[in-house]
Each structure stands twice: as C-alpha cells, then as structure tokens.
CSV table of C-alpha atoms and ligand atoms in Angstrom, one decimal:
chain,number,residue,atom,x,y,z
N,52,UNK,CA,27.3,-6.2,12.3
N,53,UNK,CA,24.2,-6.9,14.3
N,54,UNK,CA,22.1,-4.5,16.4
N,55,UNK,CA,20.0,-7.2,18.2
N,56,UNK,CA,16.9,-4.9,17.8
N,57,UNK,CA,16.1,-5.2,14.1
N,58,UNK,CA,12.5,-5.7,13.0
N,59,UNK,CA,12.1,-9.1,11.5
N,60,UNK,CA,9.1,-10.3,9.4
N,61,UNK,CA,7.7,-13.5,11.1
N,62,UNK,CA,4.1,-13.7,9.8
N,63,UNK,CA,2.1,-12.4,6.8
N,64,UNK,CA,-1.6,-12.3,5.8
N,65,UNK,CA,-4.0,-10.5,3.5
N,66,UNK,CA,-7.6,-10.1,2.7
N,67,UNK,CA,-9.7,-8.7,-0.1
N,68,UNK,CA,-13.5,-8.5,0.1
N,69,UNK,CA,-15.3,-11.1,-2.0
N,70,UNK,CA,-17.2,-8.7,-4.3
N,71,UNK,CA,-15.3,-8.7,-7.6
N,72,UNK,CA,-15.9,-5.8,-10.0
N,73,UNK,CA,-14.7,-6.1,-13.6
N,74,UNK,CA,-13.9,-3.4,-16.1
N,75,UNK,CA,-17.1,-4.2,-17.9
N,76,UNK,CA,-19.1,-3.7,-14.7
N,77,UNK,CA,-17.6,-0.2,-14.4
N,78,UNK,CA,-18.2,0.5,-18.1
N,79,UNK,CA,-21.9,0.0,-17.5
N,80,UNK,CA,-22.1,3.1,-15.3
N,81,UNK,CA,-19.1,5.2,-16.4
N,82,UNK,CA,-17.9,6.6,-19.8
N,83,UNK,CA,-15.0,4.1,-20.0
N,84,UNK,CA,-14.1,0.7,-21.5
N,85,UNK,CA,-12.3,-2.5,-20.7
N,86,UNK,CA,-9.8,-1.7,-23.4
N,87,UNK,CA,-9.0,1.8,-22.0
N,88,UNK,CA,-8.6,0.6,-18.4
N,89,UNK,CA,-6.4,-2.4,-19.4
N,90,UNK,CA,-4.2,-0.5,-21.7
N,91,UNK,CA,-3.8,2.6,-19.5
N,92,UNK,CA,-3.6,0.9,-16.1
N,93,UNK,CA,-3.1,-2.8,-16.5
N,94,UNK,CA,-6.2,-3.5,-14.3
N,95,UNK,CA,-8.7,-6.1,-15.3
N,96,UNK,CA,-10.7,-6.5,-12.1
N,97,UNK,CA,-10.7,-5.5,-8.5
N,98,UNK,CA,-12.6,-6.1,-5.2
N,99,UNK,CA,-15.0,-3.6,-3.7
N,100,UNK,CA,-16.5,-3.7,-0.2
N,101,UNK,CA,-20.3,-4.0,0.0
N,102,UNK,CA,-22.3,-1.6,2.3
N,103,UNK,CA,-21.6,-2.1,6.0
N,104,UNK,CA,-18.0,-3.1,5.6
N,105,UNK,CA,-15.3,-0.8,6.8
N,106,UNK,CA,-11.5,-0.5,6.7
N,107,UNK,CA,-11.4,-1.9,10.3
N,108,UNK,CA,-13.2,-5.0,9.1
N,109,UNK,CA,-10.7,-5.6,6.3
N,110,UNK,CA,-7.8,-4.9,8.8
N,111,UNK,CA,-9.1,-7.5,11.3
N,112,UNK,CA,-9.3,-10.2,8.6
N,113,UNK,CA,-5.7,-9.5,7.3
N,114,UNK,CA,-4.5,-9.2,10.9
N,115,UNK,CA,-6.0,-12.6,11.9
N,116,UNK,CA,-4.2,-14.3,9.0
N,117,UNK,CA,-0.8,-12.6,9.8
N,118,UNK,CA,-1.0,-13.6,13.5
N,119,UNK,CA,-1.9,-17.2,12.5
N,120,UNK,CA,1.0,-17.2,10.0
N,121,UNK,CA,3.4,-16.0,12.8
N,122,UNK,CA,2.3,-19.0,14.9
N,123,UNK,CA,2.2,-16.9,18.1
N,124,UNK,CA,-0.8,-14.7,18.3
N,125,UNK,CA,0.6,-12.4,21.0
N,126,UNK,CA,1.9,-8.9,20.0
N,127,UNK,CA,2.8,-5.9,22.0
N,128,UNK,CA,1.6,-3.2,19.6
N,129,UNK,CA,-0.7,-2.6,16.6
N,130,UNK,CA,0.1,-0.1,13.8
N,131,UNK,CA,-2.5,0.5,11.1
N,132,UNK,CA,-1.6,2.3,8.0
N,133,UNK,CA,-4.7,3.6,6.3
N,134,UNK,CA,-6.1,6.5,4.2
N,135,UNK,CA,-9.7,5.6,5.1
N,136,UNK,CA,-10.0,5.2,8.9
N,137,UNK,CA,-13.3,4.0,10.2
N,138,UNK,CA,-13.9,7.5,11.7
N,139,UNK,CA,-12.0,10.8,11.8
N,140,UNK,CA,-11.5,10.3,15.5
N,141,UNK,CA,-10.4,8.1,17.2
N,142,UNK,CA,-7.8,6.1,15.4
N,143,UNK,CA,-9.0,2.7,14.0
N,144,UNK,CA,-6.0,0.7,15.3
N,145,UNK,CA,-7.2,0.4,19.0
N,146,UNK,CA,-10.6,-1.0,17.9
N,147,UNK,CA,-8.8,-3.5,15.6
N,148,UNK,CA,-6.5,-4.5,18.4
N,149,UNK,CA,-9.5,-5.0,20.7
N,150,UNK,CA,-11.4,-7.0,18.1
N,151,UNK,CA,-8.3,-9.2,17.6
N,152,UNK,CA,-8.3,-10.0,21.3
N,153,UNK,CA,-4.9,-8.3,21.8
N,154,UNK,CA,-5.8,-6.5,25.0
N,155,UNK,CA,-4.7,-3.0,25.9
N,156,UNK,CA,-1.6,-2.8,23.7
N,157,UNK,CA,-0.4,0.5,22.2
N,158,UNK,CA,-2.2,1.0,18.9
N,159,UNK,CA,-2.2,3.9,16.5
N,160,UNK,CA,-2.9,4.8,12.8
N,161,UNK,CA,-0.3,6.0,10.3
N,162,UNK,CA,-1.5,8.3,7.6
N,163,UNK,CA,0.8,8.2,4.6
N,164,UNK,CA,-1.8,7.4,1.9
N,165,UNK,CA,-0.3,4.8,-0.6
N,166,UNK,CA,3.1,5.0,1.2
N,167,UNK,CA,1.6,3.7,4.4
N,168,UNK,CA,3.4,0.4,4.4
N,169,UNK,CA,7.0,1.7,4.4
N,170,UNK,CA,6.0,4.4,6.9
N,171,UNK,CA,4.3,1.7,9.0
N,172,UNK,CA,7.4,-0.4,8.9
N,173,UNK,CA,9.4,2.6,10.2
N,174,UNK,CA,6.9,3.0,13.0
N,175,UNK,CA,6.9,-0.7,13.9
N,176,UNK,CA,10.7,-0.9,13.7
N,177,UNK,CA,11.0,2.1,15.9
N,178,UNK,CA,8.8,0.5,18.6
N,179,UNK,CA,11.0,-2.5,18.5
N,180,UNK,CA,14.3,-0.6,18.5
N,181,UNK,CA,13.1,1.6,21.4
N,182,UNK,CA,12.4,-1.6,23.4
N,183,UNK,CA,8.7,-0.8,23.8
N,184,UNK,CA,7.8,-4.2,22.5
N,185,UNK,CA,9.3,-7.3,20.9
N,186,UNK,CA,6.4,-8.0,18.6
N,187,UNK,CA,4.3,-5.6,16.4
N,188,UNK,CA,1.3,-6.3,14.2
N,189,UNK,CA,1.5,-3.9,11.2
N,190,UNK,CA,-1.6,-3.8,9.1
N,191,UNK,CA,-2.1,-1.7,6.0
N,192,UNK,CA,-5.8,-1.5,4.9
N,193,UNK,CA,-7.8,0.8,2.7
N,194,UNK,CA,-11.5,0.9,1.7
N,195,UNK,CA,-10.8,3.4,-1.0
N,196,UNK,CA,-14.3,3.0,-2.5
N,197,UNK,CA,-15.6,4.9,0.6
N,198,UNK,CA,-13.8,8.1,-0.6
N,199,UNK,CA,-13.8,7.7,-4.4
N,200,UNK,CA,-16.4,9.6,-6.4
N,201,UNK,CA,-18.2,6.8,-8.2
N,202,UNK,CA,-18.8,9.3,-11.1
N,203,UNK,CA,-15.1,10.2,-11.6
N,204,UNK,CA,-13.8,7.9,-14.2
N,205,UNK,CA,-10.2,9.0,-13.7
N,206,UNK,CA,-10.1,7.5,-10.2
N,207,UNK,CA,-13.0,5.1,-9.9
N,208,UNK,CA,-11.4,2.6,-12.4
N,209,UNK,CA,-8.1,2.5,-10.5
N,210,UNK,CA,-8.7,2.4,-6.7
N,211,UNK,CA,-10.0,-0.6,-4.8
N,212,UNK,CA,-10.3,-2.2,-1.4
N,213,UNK,CA,-8.1,-4.6,0.5
N,214,UNK,CA,-5.7,-5.3,3.4
N,215,UNK,CA,-2.3,-6.8,4.1
N,216,UNK,CA,-0.5,-7.4,7.3
N,217,UNK,CA,2.8,-8.5,8.7
N,218,UNK,CA,4.0,-9.5,12.2
N,219,UNK,CA,7.4,-8.1,13.1
N,220,UNK,CA,9.5,-9.4,15.9
N,221,UNK,CA,12.8,-8.2,17.5
N,222,UNK,CA,15.7,-9.9,15.9
N,223,UNK,CA,19.1,-9.6,14.3
N,224,UNK,CA,19.8,-7.3,11.4
N,225,UNK,CA,21.7,-10.2,9.6
N,226,UNK,CA,18.9,-12.8,9.7
N,227,UNK,CA,16.3,-13.4,7.0
N,228,UNK,CA,13.3,-11.3,7.3
N,229,UNK,CA,15.1,-8.3,8.9
N,230,UNK,CA,13.9,-5.0,7.5
N,231,UNK,CA,16.8,-3.2,5.9
N,232,UNK,CA,17.6,0.5,5.8
N,233,UNK,CA,14.4,2.5,5.3
N,234,UNK,CA,14.4,5.4,2.9
N,235,UNK,CA,11.4,7.8,3.5
N,236,UNK,CA,10.5,11.2,2.1
N,237,UNK,CA,7.7,13.7,1.5
N,238,UNK,CA,7.0,16.9,-0.5
N,239,UNK,CA,4.1,18.9,1.0
N,240,UNK,CA,4.5,21.5,-1.7
N,241,UNK,CA,2.7,19.0,-4.0
N,242,UNK,CA,0.0,17.9,-1.6
N,243,UNK,CA,-2.7,19.2,-4.0
N,244,UNK,CA,-1.9,16.4,-6.5
N,245,UNK,CA,-3.7,13.8,-4.3
N,246,UNK,CA,-6.3,15.1,-1.8
N,247,UNK,CA,-9.6,14.9,-0.1
N,248,UNK,CA,-10.2,18.6,0.3
N,249,UNK,CA,-13.0,18.5,2.9
N,250,UNK,CA,-13.6,16.9,6.3
N,251,UNK,CA,-10.5,18.3,8.1
N,252,UNK,CA,-9.8,21.4,10.2
N,253,UNK,CA,-8.8,23.4,7.1
N,254,UNK,CA,-12.2,23.2,5.6
N,255,UNK,CA,-14.2,23.1,8.8
N,256,UNK,CA,-12.6,26.3,10.1
N,257,UNK,CA,-13.2,28.2,6.8
N,258,UNK,CA,-16.4,30.1,6.3
N,259,UNK,CA,-16.7,28.8,2.8
N,260,UNK,CA,-19.8,26.5,2.3
N,261,UNK,CA,-18.6,23.0,1.7
N,262,UNK,CA,-19.2,21.5,-1.7
N,263,UNK,CA,-20.3,17.8,-1.3
N,264,UNK,CA,-17.8,16.9,-4.0
N,265,UNK,CA,-15.0,18.1,-1.8
N,266,UNK,CA,-15.4,15.1,0.4
N,267,UNK,CA,-14.3,12.9,-2.4
N,268,UNK,CA,-10.7,11.9,-3.3
N,269,UNK,CA,-9.1,13.8,-6.2
N,270,UNK,CA,-5.9,13.0,-8.1
N,271,UNK,CA,-4.2,14.9,-10.8
N,272,UNK,CA,-3.2,11.7,-12.7
N,273,UNK,CA,-0.6,12.9,-15.2
N,274,UNK,CA,1.5,14.9,-12.7
N,275,UNK,CA,1.2,12.2,-10.1
N,276,UNK,CA,2.3,9.6,-12.7
N,277,UNK,CA,5.5,11.5,-13.3
N,278,UNK,CA,6.4,12.0,-9.7
N,279,UNK,CA,5.5,8.3,-8.9
N,280,UNK,CA,8.1,7.1,-11.5
N,281,UNK,CA,10.8,9.5,-10.3
N,282,UNK,CA,10.4,9.0,-6.6
N,283,UNK,CA,10.0,5.2,-6.6
N,284,UNK,CA,13.1,5.0,-8.9
N,285,UNK,CA,15.2,7.3,-6.6
N,286,UNK,CA,14.0,5.7,-3.3
N,287,UNK,CA,14.7,2.2,-4.6
N,288,UNK,CA,18.2,3.1,-5.8
N,289,UNK,CA,19.0,4.7,-2.4
N,290,UNK,CA,17.6,1.8,-0.4
N,291,UNK,CA,19.6,-0.8,-2.4
N,292,UNK,CA,22.8,1.3,-2.0
N,293,UNK,CA,22.3,1.7,1.7
N,294,UNK,CA,21.7,-2.0,2.1
N,295,UNK,CA,25.0,-2.6,0.2
N,296,UNK,CA,23.1,-4.3,-2.7
N,297,UNK,CA,23.6,-3.9,-6.5
N,298,UNK,CA,20.3,-3.7,-8.4
N,299,UNK,CA,21.4,-6.9,-10.1
N,300,UNK,CA,21.2,-8.6,-6.7
N,301,UNK,CA,17.5,-8.0,-6.5
N,302,UNK,CA,15.5,-11.2,-7.0
N,303,UNK,CA,12.0,-9.7,-6.5
N,304,UNK,CA,11.1,-6.0,-7.0
N,305,UNK,CA,7.8,-5.0,-5.3
N,306,UNK,CA,6.5,-1.6,-6.1
N,307,UNK,CA,3.2,0.0,-5.0
N,308,UNK,CA,0.6,-1.2,-7.5
N,309,UNK,CA,-0.4,2.2,-8.8
N,310,UNK,CA,-0.5,1.5,-12.5
N,311,UNK,CA,1.2,-1.2,-14.7
N,312,UNK,CA,2.8,1.4,-16.9
N,313,UNK,CA,4.4,3.1,-13.8
N,314,UNK,CA,5.7,-0.3,-12.6
N,315,UNK,CA,7.2,-0.9,-16.1
N,316,UNK,CA,8.8,2.6,-16.2
N,317,UNK,CA,10.3,2.2,-12.7
N,318,UNK,CA,11.8,-1.3,-13.3
N,319,UNK,CA,13.1,-0.2,-16.8
N,320,UNK,CA,14.9,2.8,-15.2
N,321,UNK,CA,16.3,0.5,-12.5
N,322,UNK,CA,17.3,-2.1,-15.0
N,323,UNK,CA,15.4,-4.8,-13.2
N,324,UNK,CA,14.0,-7.4,-15.7
N,325,UNK,CA,10.2,-7.9,-15.8
N,326,UNK,CA,10.5,-11.5,-14.6
N,327,UNK,CA,11.9,-10.2,-11.3
N,328,UNK,CA,9.0,-7.8,-10.7
N,329,UNK,CA,6.0,-9.0,-8.8
N,330,UNK,CA,2.6,-7.6,-9.7
N,331,UNK,CA,-1.1,-8.3,-8.9
N,332,UNK,CA,-2.6,-5.1,-10.2
N,333,UNK,CA,-4.5,-6.9,-12.9
N,334,UNK,CA,-6.5,-8.7,-10.3
N,335,UNK,CA,-6.7,-6.2,-7.4
N,336,UNK,CA,-6.2,-2.7,-8.8
N,337,UNK,CA,-4.7,0.0,-6.6
N,338,UNK,CA,-5.5,-0.8,-3.0
N,339,UNK,CA,-3.7,2.2,-1.5
N,340,UNK,CA,-1.7,1.5,1.7
N,341,UNK,CA,-2.6,-2.2,1.4
N,342,UNK,CA,-1.0,-2.7,-2.0
N,343,UNK,CA,2.5,-3.9,-1.0
N,344,UNK,CA,1.7,-6.3,1.9
N,345,UNK,CA,-1.2,-7.7,-0.1
N,346,UNK,CA,1.1,-8.5,-2.9
N,347,UNK,CA,3.8,-9.9,-0.6
N,348,UNK,CA,1.2,-12.2,1.0
N,349,UNK,CA,-0.3,-13.4,-2.2
N,350,UNK,CA,3.1,-14.0,-3.8
N,351,UNK,CA,4.4,-15.9,-0.8
N,352,UNK,CA,1.2,-18.1,-0.8
N,353,UNK,CA,1.7,-18.7,-4.6
N,354,UNK,CA,5.4,-19.5,-4.3
N,355,UNK,CA,6.4,-16.5,-6.5
N,356,UNK,CA,8.2,-15.1,-3.5
N,357,UNK,CA,10.3,-17.6,-1.5
N,358,UNK,CA,12.7,-17.9,1.4
N,359,UNK,CA,16.1,-16.4,0.4
N,360,UNK,CA,14.8,-14.0,-2.3
N,361,UNK,CA,16.3,-10.5,-2.0
N,362,UNK,CA,13.4,-8.2,-2.1
N,363,UNK,CA,13.5,-4.5,-2.9
N,364,UNK,CA,10.2,-2.7,-2.1
N,365,UNK,CA,9.0,0.8,-2.8
N,366,UNK,CA,5.9,2.9,-2.4
N,367,UNK,CA,4.6,6.3,-3.5
N,368,UNK,CA,1.5,8.3,-2.6
N,369,UNK,CA,-0.3,11.4,-1.5
N,370,UNK,CA,1.5,13.9,0.7
N,371,UNK,CA,3.4,13.5,-1.6
N,372,UNK,CA,5.1,10.7,0.3
N,373,UNK,CA,7.4,7.8,-0.7
N,374,UNK,CA,9.5,5.1,0.8
N,375,UNK,CA,11.7,2.1,0.0
N,376,UNK,CA,13.5,-0.7,1.8
N,377,UNK,CA,15.1,-4.1,1.4
N,378,UNK,CA,14.5,-7.5,3.0
N,379,UNK,CA,15.8,-11.0,2.4
N,380,UNK,CA,12.6,-13.0,2.4
N,381,UNK,CA,12.2,-15.4,5.4
N,382,UNK,CA,10.6,-18.8,5.5
N,383,UNK,CA,6.9,-18.0,6.3
N,384,UNK,CA,3.8,-20.1,6.9
N,385,UNK,CA,0.8,-18.9,4.8
N,386,UNK,CA,-2.8,-19.5,5.6
E,441,UT7,O1,-1.6,5.4,-5.7
E,441,UT7,C1,-1.1,6.7,-5.6
E,441,UT7,C2,-0.3,7.1,-6.8
E,441,UT7,N1,-1.2,7.0,-8.0
E,441,UT7,C3,-0.6,7.0,-9.1
E,441,UT7,O2,0.6,7.0,-9.2
E,441,UT7,C4,-1.5,7.1,-10.3
E,441,UT7,C5,-0.8,8.0,-11.4
E,441,UT7,N2,-1.6,8.2,-12.6
E,441,UT7,C6,-2.1,7.3,-13.4
E,441,UT7,O3,-2.0,6.1,-13.2
E,441,UT7,C7,-2.6,7.8,-14.7
E,441,UT7,O4,-2.3,9.1,-14.9
E,441,UT7,C8,-4.1,7.5,-14.9
E,441,UT7,C9,-4.4,6.1,-15.0
E,441,UT7,C10,-4.9,8.2,-13.7
E,441,UT7,C11,-4.6,8.2,-16.2
E,441,UT7,O5,-3.9,7.7,-17.3
E,441,UT7,P1,-3.2,8.7,-18.3
E,441,UT7,O6,-2.6,7.8,-19.4
E,441,UT7,O7,-2.3,9.6,-17.6
E,441,UT7,O8,-4.4,9.4,-18.9
E,441,UT7,P2,-4.7,11.0,-19.0
E,441,UT7,O9,-5.1,11.5,-17.6
E,441,UT7,O10,-3.6,11.7,-19.7
E,441,UT7,O11,-6.0,11.0,-19.9
E,441,UT7,C12,-6.0,10.6,-21.3
E,441,UT7,C13,-7.4,10.7,-21.8
E,441,UT7,C14,-8.1,11.9,-21.4
E,441,UT7,O12,-8.9,12.3,-22.5
E,441,UT7,P3,-8.5,13.5,-23.5
E,441,UT7,O13,-8.3,14.7,-22.6
E,441,UT7,O14,-7.2,13.0,-24.1
E,441,UT7,O15,-9.6,13.6,-24.5
E,441,UT7,C15,-9.0,11.5,-20.3
E,441,UT7,O16,-10.2,12.3,-20.1
E,441,UT7,O17,-8.1,9.6,-21.2
E,441,UT7,C16,-9.3,10.1,-20.7
E,441,UT7,N3,-9.7,9.2,-19.6
E,441,UT7,C17,-10.4,8.1,-19.7
E,441,UT7,N4,-11.0,7.6,-20.8
E,441,UT7,C18,-11.7,6.4,-20.6
E,441,UT7,C19,-9.4,9.4,-18.2
E,441,UT7,N5,-9.9,8.3,-17.5
E,441,UT7,C20,-10.6,7.6,-18.4
E,441,UT7,C21,-11.3,6.4,-18.3
E,441,UT7,N6,-11.8,5.8,-19.4
E,441,UT7,N7,-11.5,5.7,-17.1
C-alpha cells in the first residue's frame, strides 16, 4: 500500500575535520593507553576540530555534499540534529540554511543527543507528510570536543567531531530509499546518566554558584552501556517487526557507533552476523548525532552499502533517547 507522502532518501554526504587524533596522542596527556582504548571501545583514531571551527561549519560541509549527491540543490526545509549548537540561541539550522544558499526556508534544530538522526528523520518525514515541503535536508552534526572535559579520560577517548547528511524527498512508501516505520522513545527518569549540568535555565535560575566543570559533558559509562544495549536491541526488533521484516532479512545493520562492544552485544542479541554489521568506530570514534549518517555515507562511497540492501538502523543517547527504522537502500551518487 502506498501513501504517496513517504520520505525517500535521495542524497547523502558526510564530513569529518582533517585533524586526526590517535590513541597515542591522547595517551600523551591523559592517564590512558592505546591498548585500553582499543580493547574497551574499539576506537583507534578520531577527528577533532581545530580552534575556530563550529558544528555549523561541519554541518555546511556535509550538507553541501548531500545536496550535490541528490543532484538537485533545492530543498524546502533544513533540519539539524545536534548536541552542540553554535550558540544556545538561536538554533544553528537557519544559519546553515543561509550559508548553503537555500534562502528563507523553515529551519530548526533537533536536540536528541546521539539519537538525533532517527529523531531528525521523524521531523523531516513529518514535514513531508504534512505537505509543508517535498524536499528536506537533514543534517546531523556534532562538535563533541567543545563540551568534553579534556581531562576526563572516561569521555575524552570516546567522543569526536563529524557530520552526516541526507536529502529526503516526497515519494512512495514502496520505493527504494523510503524510510520505514520509525520507533522512537525516551526515559527522562534517567537523564542524569548523560548530561551537561550547566548552561541552561535549571542552573541559571538556581542561586548555587556554578562550578566550571558543570559546563562539561558527563556520562555514567557503565549504566549507559547497559541501557544502550537493551534499548537498541528492543527498538531494532520493533522496527523490523513493524516493517514486516524478519531479522534474517537484514542485509546491513547500522547502530550508533557508541562502543564496539555495545555493537557486538546488540548484533549478538539480534542474531545478526558480524559481516552484516557496518562500523567505522575504529576510525572516527563516537561522533554523537552524526554517527549514523556519517557511517551510511562512508559505507555507500566504499560500496559496503549498495542499492537493494535492506538496512536496519538504530540509535541511543542522552535523554535517555532511542530510535530505530528500516530502509531499502536506494541507488545514490556519492561525492
Ligand atoms: O553515545 C551515547 C551513548 N554512549 C554509550 O553508550 C557509551 C557507553 N559506555 C561505554 O562505552 C563504556 O562504559 C566506557 C567506554 C565509557 C567505559 O568502559 P567500561 O568497560 O564500562 O569501563 P568502566 O567504566 O567499567 O571502567 C573500568 C576501569 C575503571 O578503573 P577501575 O575502577 O576498575 O580501577 C576506570 O577508571 O577503567 C578505567 N578507565 C580507564 N582506564 C584507562 C576508564 N576510562 C579509562 C581510560 N583509560 N580512558
């Protein structure tokens, strides 16, 4: 059955800043080692922005590539999923839209931390389903190093900077590229597991003096790990069921690149063999909201993800928040 207003992927692009930071580089200034980072996270290197670069800059680069890949540079809306907007106010998306020469289109940010991509897909699909526009540029970008405490070895070795983007157009639910049923959820009872305590109205309206450390990102790693495995497994199972797929049908499994051990645990629980799982965490680390579209773009360019592949994707992050969906991969130009 077709709705005629499904959101269909028609372009893809990504960008990581050129500054590569290895585990040994981090071990020069932190009490850590290449062996610990590799064995506990699967990360070997990642890309950090250099001073002067912002999330908006990364978003513009990925957005340009996605628009070029789509072959038609006009869109009617821009959605930016990010944890690290250029400023607390206004949203970063309008400036990104202007810098991309897209004119005065609707543009807004989505704040769902590392689940930003599926939440952004829901926003973009909603704009299309509501008839507000036929084409949306969805960018997911994070400059995590701007909120990480460089002295905190539990987060500084994991998080990194990057951006990924897709162009979505109105189309038919049955055609390749159509975003399948979206499963989304949150648990605000556990918001303390991943947080930046200061900088918002809660801290600003309190009479407690602010500790400079409260402006940094904090994560309770072990608890977060457990919830990440449970939530991504459950959301993936539900998304596949709602799409009418068996897990055996999945050709490529794409999970938020949080930690290689989490990825292994989730695919084990789902019974998806390792060779059907895509991963780039060894090279790029955990890039927050950008993680999934960055991986999709790289895998498409490398041919690891090809037209016709049945893709199951899932994300998990602060909030807590999570999401999953399915898509039969379309034929895409990569730049
Ligand atoms: O993207 C959003 C979602 N994020 C996630 O899902 C991330 C979830 N969590 C994780 O990936 C893992 O919990 C971490 C990678 C953050 C930590 O790995 P872990 O295996 O859970 O380690 P742990 O926190 O249990 O710490 C084990 C030990 C501790 O030492 P003691 O207490 O056993 O003496 C830590 O202090 O490892 C120590 N440790 C480190 N040692 C060397 C923690 N970080 C480091 C480090 N280098 N960078």
